[in-house]
PDB file of C-alpha atoms in Angstrom:
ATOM      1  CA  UNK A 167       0.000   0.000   0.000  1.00 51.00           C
ATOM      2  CA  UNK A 168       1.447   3.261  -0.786  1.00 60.00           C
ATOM      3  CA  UNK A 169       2.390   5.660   1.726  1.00 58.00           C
ATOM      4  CA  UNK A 170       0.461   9.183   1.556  1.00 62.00           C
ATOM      5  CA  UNK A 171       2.893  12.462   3.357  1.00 58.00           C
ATOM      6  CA  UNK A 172       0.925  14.787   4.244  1.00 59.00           C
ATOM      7  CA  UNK A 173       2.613  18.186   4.077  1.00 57.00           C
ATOM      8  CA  UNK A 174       3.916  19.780   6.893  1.00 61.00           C
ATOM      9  CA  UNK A 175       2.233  22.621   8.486  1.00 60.00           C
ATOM     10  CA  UNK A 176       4.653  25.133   9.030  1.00 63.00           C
ATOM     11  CA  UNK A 177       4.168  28.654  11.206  1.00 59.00           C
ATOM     12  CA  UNK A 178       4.261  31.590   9.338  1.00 56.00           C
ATOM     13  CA  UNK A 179       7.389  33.221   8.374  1.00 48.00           C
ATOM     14  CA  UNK A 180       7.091  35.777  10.170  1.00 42.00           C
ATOM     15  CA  UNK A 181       6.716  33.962  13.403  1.00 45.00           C
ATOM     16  CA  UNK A 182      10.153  32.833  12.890  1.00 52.00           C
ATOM     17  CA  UNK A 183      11.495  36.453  12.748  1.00 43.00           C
ATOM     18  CA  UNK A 184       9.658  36.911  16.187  1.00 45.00           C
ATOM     19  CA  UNK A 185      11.198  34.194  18.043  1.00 52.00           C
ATOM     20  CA  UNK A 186      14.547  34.973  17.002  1.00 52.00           C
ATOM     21  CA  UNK A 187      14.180  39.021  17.554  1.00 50.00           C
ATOM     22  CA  UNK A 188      13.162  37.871  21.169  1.00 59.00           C
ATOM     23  CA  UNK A 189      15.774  38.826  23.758  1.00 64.00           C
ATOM     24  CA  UNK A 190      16.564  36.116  26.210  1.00 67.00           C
ATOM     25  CA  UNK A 191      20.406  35.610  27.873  1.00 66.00           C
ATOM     26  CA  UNK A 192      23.592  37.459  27.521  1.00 74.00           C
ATOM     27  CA  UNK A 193      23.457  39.667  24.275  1.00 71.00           C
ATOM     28  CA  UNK A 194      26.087  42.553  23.398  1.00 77.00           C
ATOM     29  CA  UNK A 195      24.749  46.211  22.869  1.00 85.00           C
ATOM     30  CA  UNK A 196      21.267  46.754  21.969  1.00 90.00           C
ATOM     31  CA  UNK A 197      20.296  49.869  20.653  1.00 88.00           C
ATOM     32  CA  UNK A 198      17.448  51.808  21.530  1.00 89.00           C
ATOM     33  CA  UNK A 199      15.671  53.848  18.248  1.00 90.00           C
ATOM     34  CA  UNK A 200      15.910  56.888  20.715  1.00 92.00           C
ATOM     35  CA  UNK A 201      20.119  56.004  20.746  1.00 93.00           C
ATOM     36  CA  UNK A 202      20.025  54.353  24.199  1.00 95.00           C
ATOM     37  CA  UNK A 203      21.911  51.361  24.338  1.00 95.00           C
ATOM     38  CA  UNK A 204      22.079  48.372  26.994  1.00 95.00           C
ATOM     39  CA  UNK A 205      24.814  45.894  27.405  1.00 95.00           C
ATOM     40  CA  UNK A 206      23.924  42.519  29.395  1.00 95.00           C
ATOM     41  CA  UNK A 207      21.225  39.637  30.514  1.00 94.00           C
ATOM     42  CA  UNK A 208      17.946  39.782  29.355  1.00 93.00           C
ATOM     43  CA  UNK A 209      14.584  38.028  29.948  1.00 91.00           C
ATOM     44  CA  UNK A 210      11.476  37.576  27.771  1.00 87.00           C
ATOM     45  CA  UNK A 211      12.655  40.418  25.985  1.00 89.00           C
ATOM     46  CA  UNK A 212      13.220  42.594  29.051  1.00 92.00           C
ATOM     47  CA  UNK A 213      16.496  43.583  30.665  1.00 94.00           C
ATOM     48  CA  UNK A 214      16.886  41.247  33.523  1.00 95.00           C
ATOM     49  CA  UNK A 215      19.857  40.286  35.673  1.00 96.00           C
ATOM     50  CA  UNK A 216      23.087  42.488  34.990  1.00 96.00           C
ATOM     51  CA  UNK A 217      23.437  45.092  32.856  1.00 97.00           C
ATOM     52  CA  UNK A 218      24.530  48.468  32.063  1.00 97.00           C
ATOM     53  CA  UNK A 219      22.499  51.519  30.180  1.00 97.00           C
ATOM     54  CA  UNK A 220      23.501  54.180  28.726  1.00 97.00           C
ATOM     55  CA  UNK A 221      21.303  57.071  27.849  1.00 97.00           C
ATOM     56  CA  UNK A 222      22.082  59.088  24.803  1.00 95.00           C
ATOM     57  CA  UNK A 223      20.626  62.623  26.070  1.00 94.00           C
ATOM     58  CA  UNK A 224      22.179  62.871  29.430  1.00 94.00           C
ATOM     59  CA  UNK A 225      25.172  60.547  28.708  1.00 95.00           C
ATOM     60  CA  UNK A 226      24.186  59.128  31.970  1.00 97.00           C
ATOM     61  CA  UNK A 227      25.071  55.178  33.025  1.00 98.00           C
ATOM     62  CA  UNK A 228      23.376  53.203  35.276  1.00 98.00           C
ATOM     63  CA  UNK A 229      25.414  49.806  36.107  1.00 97.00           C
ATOM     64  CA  UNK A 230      23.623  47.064  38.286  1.00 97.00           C
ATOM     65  CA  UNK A 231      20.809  44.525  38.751  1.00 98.00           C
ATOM     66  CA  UNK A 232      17.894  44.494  36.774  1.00 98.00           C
ATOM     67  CA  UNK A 233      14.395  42.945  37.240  1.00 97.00           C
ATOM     68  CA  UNK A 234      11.784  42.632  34.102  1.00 95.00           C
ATOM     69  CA  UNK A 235      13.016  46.188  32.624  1.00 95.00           C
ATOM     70  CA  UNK A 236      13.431  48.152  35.696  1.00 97.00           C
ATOM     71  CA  UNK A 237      16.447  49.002  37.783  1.00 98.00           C
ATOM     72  CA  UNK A 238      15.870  47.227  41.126  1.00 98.00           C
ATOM     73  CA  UNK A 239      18.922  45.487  43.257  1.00 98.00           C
ATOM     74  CA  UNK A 240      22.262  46.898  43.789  1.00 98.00           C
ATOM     75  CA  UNK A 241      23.712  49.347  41.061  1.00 98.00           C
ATOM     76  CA  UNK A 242      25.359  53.019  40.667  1.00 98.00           C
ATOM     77  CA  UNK A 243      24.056  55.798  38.530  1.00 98.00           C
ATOM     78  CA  UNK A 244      26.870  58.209  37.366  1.00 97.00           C
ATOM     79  CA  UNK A 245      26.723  61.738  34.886  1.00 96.00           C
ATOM     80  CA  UNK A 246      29.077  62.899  32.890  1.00 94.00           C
ATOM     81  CA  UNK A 247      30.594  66.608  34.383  1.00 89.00           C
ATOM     82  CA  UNK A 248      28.879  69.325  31.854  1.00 86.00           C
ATOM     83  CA  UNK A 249      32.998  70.823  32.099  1.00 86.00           C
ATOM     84  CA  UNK A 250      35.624  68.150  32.261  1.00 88.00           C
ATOM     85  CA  UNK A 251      33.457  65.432  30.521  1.00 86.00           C
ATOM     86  CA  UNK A 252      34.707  62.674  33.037  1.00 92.00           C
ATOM     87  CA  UNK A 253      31.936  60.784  34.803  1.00 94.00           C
ATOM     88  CA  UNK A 254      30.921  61.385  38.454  1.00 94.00           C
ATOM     89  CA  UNK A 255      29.255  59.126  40.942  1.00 95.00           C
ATOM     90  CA  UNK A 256      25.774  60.461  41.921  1.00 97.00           C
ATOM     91  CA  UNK A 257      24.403  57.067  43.403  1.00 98.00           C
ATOM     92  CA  UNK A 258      25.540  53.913  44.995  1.00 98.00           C
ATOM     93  CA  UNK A 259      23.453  51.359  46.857  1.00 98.00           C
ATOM     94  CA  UNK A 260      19.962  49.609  46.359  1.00 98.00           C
ATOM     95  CA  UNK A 261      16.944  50.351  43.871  1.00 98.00           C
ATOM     96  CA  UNK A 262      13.272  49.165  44.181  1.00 97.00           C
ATOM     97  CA  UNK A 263      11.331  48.892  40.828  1.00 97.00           C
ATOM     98  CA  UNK A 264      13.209  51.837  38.964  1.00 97.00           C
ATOM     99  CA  UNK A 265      14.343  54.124  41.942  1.00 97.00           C
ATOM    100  CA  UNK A 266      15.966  54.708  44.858  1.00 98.00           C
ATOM    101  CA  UNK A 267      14.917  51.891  47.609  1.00 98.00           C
ATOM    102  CA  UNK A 268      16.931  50.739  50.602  1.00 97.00           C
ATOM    103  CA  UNK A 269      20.382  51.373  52.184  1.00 98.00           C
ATOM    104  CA  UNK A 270      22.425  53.587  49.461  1.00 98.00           C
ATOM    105  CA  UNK A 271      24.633  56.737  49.080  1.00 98.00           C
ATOM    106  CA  UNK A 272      23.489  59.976  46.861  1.00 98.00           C
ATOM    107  CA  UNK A 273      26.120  62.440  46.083  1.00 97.00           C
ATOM    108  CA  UNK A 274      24.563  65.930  45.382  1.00 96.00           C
ATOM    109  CA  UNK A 275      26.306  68.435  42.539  1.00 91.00           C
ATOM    110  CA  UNK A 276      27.302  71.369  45.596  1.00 93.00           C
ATOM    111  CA  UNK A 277      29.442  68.712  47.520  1.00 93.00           C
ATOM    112  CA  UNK A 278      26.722  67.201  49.777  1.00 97.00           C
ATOM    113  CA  UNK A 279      25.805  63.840  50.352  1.00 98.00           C
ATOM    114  CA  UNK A 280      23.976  61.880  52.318  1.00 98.00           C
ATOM    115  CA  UNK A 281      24.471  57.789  53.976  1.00 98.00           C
ATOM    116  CA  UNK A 282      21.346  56.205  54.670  1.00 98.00           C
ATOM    117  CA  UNK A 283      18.056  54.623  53.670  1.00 98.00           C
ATOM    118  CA  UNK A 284      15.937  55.561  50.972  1.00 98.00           C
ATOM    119  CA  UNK A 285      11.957  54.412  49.729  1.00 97.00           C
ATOM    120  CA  UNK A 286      10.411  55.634  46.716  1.00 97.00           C
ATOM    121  CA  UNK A 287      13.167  57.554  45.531  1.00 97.00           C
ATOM    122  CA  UNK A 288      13.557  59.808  48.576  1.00 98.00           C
ATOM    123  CA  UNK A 289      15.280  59.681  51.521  1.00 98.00           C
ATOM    124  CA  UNK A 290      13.002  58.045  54.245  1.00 98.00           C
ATOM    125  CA  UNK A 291      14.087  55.879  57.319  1.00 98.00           C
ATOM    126  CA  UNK A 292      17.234  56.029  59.345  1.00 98.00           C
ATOM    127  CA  UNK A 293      20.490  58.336  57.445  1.00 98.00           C
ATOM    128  CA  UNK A 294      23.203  61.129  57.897  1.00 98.00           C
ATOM    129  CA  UNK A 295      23.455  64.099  55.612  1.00 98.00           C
ATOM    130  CA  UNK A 296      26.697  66.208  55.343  1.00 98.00           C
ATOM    131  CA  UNK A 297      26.017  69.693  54.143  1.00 98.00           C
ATOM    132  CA  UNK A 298      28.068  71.958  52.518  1.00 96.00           C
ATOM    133  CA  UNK A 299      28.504  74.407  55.423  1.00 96.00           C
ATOM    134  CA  UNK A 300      29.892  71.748  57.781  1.00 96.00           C
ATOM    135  CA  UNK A 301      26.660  70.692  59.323  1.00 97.00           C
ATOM    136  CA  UNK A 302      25.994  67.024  59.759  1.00 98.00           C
ATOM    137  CA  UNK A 303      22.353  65.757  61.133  1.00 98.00           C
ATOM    138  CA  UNK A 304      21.942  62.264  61.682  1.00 98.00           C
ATOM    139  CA  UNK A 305      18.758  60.348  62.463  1.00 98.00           C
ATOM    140  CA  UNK A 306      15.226  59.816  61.169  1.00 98.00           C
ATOM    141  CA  UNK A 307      14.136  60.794  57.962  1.00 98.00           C
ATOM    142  CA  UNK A 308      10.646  61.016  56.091  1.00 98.00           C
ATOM    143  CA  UNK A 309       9.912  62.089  52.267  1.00 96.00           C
ATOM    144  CA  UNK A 310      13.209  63.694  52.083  1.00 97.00           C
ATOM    145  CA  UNK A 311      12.964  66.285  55.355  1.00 97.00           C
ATOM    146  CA  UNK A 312      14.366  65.388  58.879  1.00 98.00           C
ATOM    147  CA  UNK A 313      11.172  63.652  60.822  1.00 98.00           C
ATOM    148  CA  UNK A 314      11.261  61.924  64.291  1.00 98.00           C
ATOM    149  CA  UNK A 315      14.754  61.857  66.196  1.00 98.00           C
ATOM    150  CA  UNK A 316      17.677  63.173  65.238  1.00 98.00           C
ATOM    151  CA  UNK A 317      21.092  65.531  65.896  1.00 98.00           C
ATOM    152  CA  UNK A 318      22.099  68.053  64.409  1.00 98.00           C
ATOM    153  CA  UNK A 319      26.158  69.155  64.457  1.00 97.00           C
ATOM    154  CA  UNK A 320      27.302  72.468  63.637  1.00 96.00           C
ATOM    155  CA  UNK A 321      30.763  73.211  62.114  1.00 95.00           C
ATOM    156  CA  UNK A 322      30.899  75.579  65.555  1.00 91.00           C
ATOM    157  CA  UNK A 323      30.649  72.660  68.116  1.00 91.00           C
ATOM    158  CA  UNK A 324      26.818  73.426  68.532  1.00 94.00           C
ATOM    159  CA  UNK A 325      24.175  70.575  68.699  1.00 95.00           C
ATOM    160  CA  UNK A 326      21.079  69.799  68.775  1.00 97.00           C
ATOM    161  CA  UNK A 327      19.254  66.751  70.313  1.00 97.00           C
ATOM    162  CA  UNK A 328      15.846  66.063  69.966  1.00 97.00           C
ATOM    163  CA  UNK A 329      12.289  65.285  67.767  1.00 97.00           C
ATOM    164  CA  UNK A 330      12.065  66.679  64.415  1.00 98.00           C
ATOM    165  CA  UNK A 331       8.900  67.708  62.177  1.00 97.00           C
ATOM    166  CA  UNK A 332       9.143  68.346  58.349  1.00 97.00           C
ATOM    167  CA  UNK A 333      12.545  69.532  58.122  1.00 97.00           C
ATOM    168  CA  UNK A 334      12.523  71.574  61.126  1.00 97.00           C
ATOM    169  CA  UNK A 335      13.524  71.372  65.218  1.00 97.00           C
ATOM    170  CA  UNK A 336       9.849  70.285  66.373  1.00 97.00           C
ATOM    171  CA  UNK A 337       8.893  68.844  70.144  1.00 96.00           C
ATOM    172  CA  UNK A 338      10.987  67.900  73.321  1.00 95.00           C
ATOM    173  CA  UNK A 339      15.219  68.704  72.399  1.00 96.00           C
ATOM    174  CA  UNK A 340      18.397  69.820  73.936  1.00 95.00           C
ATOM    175  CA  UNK A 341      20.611  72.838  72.324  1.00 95.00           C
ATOM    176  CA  UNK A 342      23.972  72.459  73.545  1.00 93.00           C
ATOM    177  CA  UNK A 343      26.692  75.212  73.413  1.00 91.00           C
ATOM    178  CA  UNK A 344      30.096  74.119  74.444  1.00 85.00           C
ATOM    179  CA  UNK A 345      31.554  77.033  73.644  1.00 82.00           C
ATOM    180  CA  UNK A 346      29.938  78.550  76.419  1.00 81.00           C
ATOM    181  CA  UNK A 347      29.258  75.726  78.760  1.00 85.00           C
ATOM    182  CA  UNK A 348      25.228  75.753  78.658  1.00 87.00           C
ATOM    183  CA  UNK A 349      22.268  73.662  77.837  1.00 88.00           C
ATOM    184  CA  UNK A 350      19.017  74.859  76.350  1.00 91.00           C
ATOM    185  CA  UNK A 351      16.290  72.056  77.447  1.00 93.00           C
ATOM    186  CA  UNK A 352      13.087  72.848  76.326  1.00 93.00           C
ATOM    187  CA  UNK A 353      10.202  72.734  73.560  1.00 95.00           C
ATOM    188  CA  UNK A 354      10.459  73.749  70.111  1.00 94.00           C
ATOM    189  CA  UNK A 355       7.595  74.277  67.309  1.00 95.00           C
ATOM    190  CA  UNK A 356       8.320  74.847  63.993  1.00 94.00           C
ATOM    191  CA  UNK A 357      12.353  75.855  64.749  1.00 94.00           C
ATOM    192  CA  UNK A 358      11.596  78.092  67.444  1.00 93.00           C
ATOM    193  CA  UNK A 359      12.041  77.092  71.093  1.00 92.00           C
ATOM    194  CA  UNK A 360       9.030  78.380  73.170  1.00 89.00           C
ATOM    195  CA  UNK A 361       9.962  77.448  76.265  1.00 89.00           C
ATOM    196  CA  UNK A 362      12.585  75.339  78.351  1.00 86.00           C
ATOM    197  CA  UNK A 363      15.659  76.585  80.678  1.00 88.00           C
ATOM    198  CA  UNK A 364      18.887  77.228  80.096  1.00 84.00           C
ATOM    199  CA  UNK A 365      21.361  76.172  82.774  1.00 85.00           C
ATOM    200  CA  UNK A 366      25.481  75.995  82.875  1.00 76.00           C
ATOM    201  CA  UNK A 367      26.305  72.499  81.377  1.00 73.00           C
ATOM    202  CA  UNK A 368      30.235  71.689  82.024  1.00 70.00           C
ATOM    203  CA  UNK A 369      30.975  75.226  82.133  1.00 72.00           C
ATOM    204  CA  UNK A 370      35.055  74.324  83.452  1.00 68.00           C
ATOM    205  CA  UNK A 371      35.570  72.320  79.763  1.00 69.00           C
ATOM    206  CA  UNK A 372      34.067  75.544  77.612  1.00 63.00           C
ATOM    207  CA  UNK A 373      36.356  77.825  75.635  1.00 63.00           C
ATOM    208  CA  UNK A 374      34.472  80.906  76.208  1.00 66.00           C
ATOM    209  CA  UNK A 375      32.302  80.661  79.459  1.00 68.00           C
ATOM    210  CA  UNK A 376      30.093  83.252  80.350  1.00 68.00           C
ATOM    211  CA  UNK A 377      31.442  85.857  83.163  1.00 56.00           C
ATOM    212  CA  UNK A 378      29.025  85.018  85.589  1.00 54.00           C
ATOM    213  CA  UNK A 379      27.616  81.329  85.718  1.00 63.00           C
ATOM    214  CA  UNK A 380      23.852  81.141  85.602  1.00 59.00           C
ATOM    215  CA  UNK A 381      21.995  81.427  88.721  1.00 60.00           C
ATOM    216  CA  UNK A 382      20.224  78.206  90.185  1.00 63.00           C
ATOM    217  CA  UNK A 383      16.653  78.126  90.087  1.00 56.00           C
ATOM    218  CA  UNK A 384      15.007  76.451  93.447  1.00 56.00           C
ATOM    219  CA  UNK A 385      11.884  74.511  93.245  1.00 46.00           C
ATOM    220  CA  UNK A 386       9.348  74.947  96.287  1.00 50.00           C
ATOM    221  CA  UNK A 387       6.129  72.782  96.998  1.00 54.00           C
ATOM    222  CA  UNK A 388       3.189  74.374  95.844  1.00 49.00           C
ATOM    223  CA  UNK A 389       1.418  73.240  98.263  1.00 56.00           C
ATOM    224  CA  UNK A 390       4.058  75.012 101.066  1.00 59.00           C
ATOM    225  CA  UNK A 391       4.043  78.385  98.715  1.00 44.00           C
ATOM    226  CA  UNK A 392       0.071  78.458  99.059  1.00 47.00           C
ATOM    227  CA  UNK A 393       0.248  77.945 102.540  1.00 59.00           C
ATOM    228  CA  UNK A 394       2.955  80.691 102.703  1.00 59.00           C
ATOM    229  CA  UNK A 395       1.041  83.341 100.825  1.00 47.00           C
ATOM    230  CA  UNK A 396      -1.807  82.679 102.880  1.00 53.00           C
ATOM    231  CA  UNK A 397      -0.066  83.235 106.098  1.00 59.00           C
ATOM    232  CA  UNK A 398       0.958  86.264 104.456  1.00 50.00           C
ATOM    233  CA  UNK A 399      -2.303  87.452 103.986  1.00 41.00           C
ATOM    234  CA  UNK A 400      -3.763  86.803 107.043  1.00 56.00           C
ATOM    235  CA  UNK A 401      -1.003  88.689 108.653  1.00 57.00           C
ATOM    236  CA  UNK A 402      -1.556  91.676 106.476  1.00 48.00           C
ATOM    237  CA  UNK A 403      -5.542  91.771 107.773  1.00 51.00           C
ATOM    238  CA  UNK A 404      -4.633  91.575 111.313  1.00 53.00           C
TER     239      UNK A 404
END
């Protein structure tokens, strides 16, 4: 009996082209039609695993982890300098879903930079920012501002301890001054202390004590002060 082939159903053509413009692995530059290009591991067409990008506008290069297109993992992000060209760090550390997530370090373009943790692209959580005038504050952070505890150190010696609202000295702190051996213990709102004490606070270490040392404030029972005024009184009627 003869033997009928049947022909072979093939895919379209074109589905061929698909499967073999599909990025999956370790390729060599890709280029973007906007000039980007991306050098590294790729999944389901989708940069995942290492790689590095380069933009073509900004000339800027990110270099880390990837997961299905996104920067997220450890990497750095560096600029070129709009003068000399060369390429400067901006940002080490961790990324979540294409920004800034977790435990990283941002250099700013004035000199700053700040150490610490990061969420949605802005600093949030525990870090330590060095300004450019020589001040350091260290402590808890929330959408980019100084929120909860923290201290703030002067390039003078000064400090201050205490809670922090929005950027600003806010709630129950401590202003020390070394310089002239006294403490400031009070309430702030907003920056501004409204009310507290200020007593000598190791006065023999300062450089520049006052002339006179603060006088001592004595605390009396209320209860023997009422009593007092009142024996006062009737004294006055008799």
């Amino acid at each position: 009996m003869p033997v009928i082939k049947q022909p072979k159903i093939r895919d379209p053509l074109f589905h061929e082209w698909d499967r073999k413009a599909q990025k999956c692995g370790l390729r060599h530059t890709v280029y973007a039609v906007n000039g980007d290009q991306y050098t590294g591991e790729w999944q389901d067409n989708l940069k995942h695993g290492k790689g590095t990008q380069i933009w073509k506008n900004t000339g800027a290069i990110y270099s880390g982890d990837w997961k299905f297109g996104k920067r997220d993992g450890y990497g750095s992000y560096s600029i070129p300098d709009p003068v000399t060209k060369e390429y400067r760090k901006m940002y080490t550390g961790w990324w979540q879903n294409d920004r800034r997530g977790g435990r990283g370090m941002y250099f700013y373009s004035n000199g700053e930079h700040y150490d610490g943790e990061w969420r949605k692209g802005l600093r949030s959580g525990w870090g330590k920012m060095h300004y450019k005038d020589g001040s350091v504050y260290e402590g808890q952070w929330l959408k980019d501002k100084p929120n909860g505890q923290g201290v703030l150190r002067l390039p003078n010696g000064n400090r201050y301890e205490g809670g922090w609202k929005e950027g600003k000295k806010h709630g129950a702190g401590k202003y020390f001054y070394p310089d002239k051996g006294q403490l400031l213990e009070g309430t702030w709102v907003a920056d501004i202390p409204k009310c507290g004490a200020l007593v000598d606070f190791e006065r023999d270490n300062a450089a520049a004590p006052t002339e006179f040392p603060l006088p001592e404030i004595e605390l009396h029972d209320p209860a023997a002060v009422l009593a007092e005024a009142r024996a006062m009184f009737d004294d006055s009627e008799n």
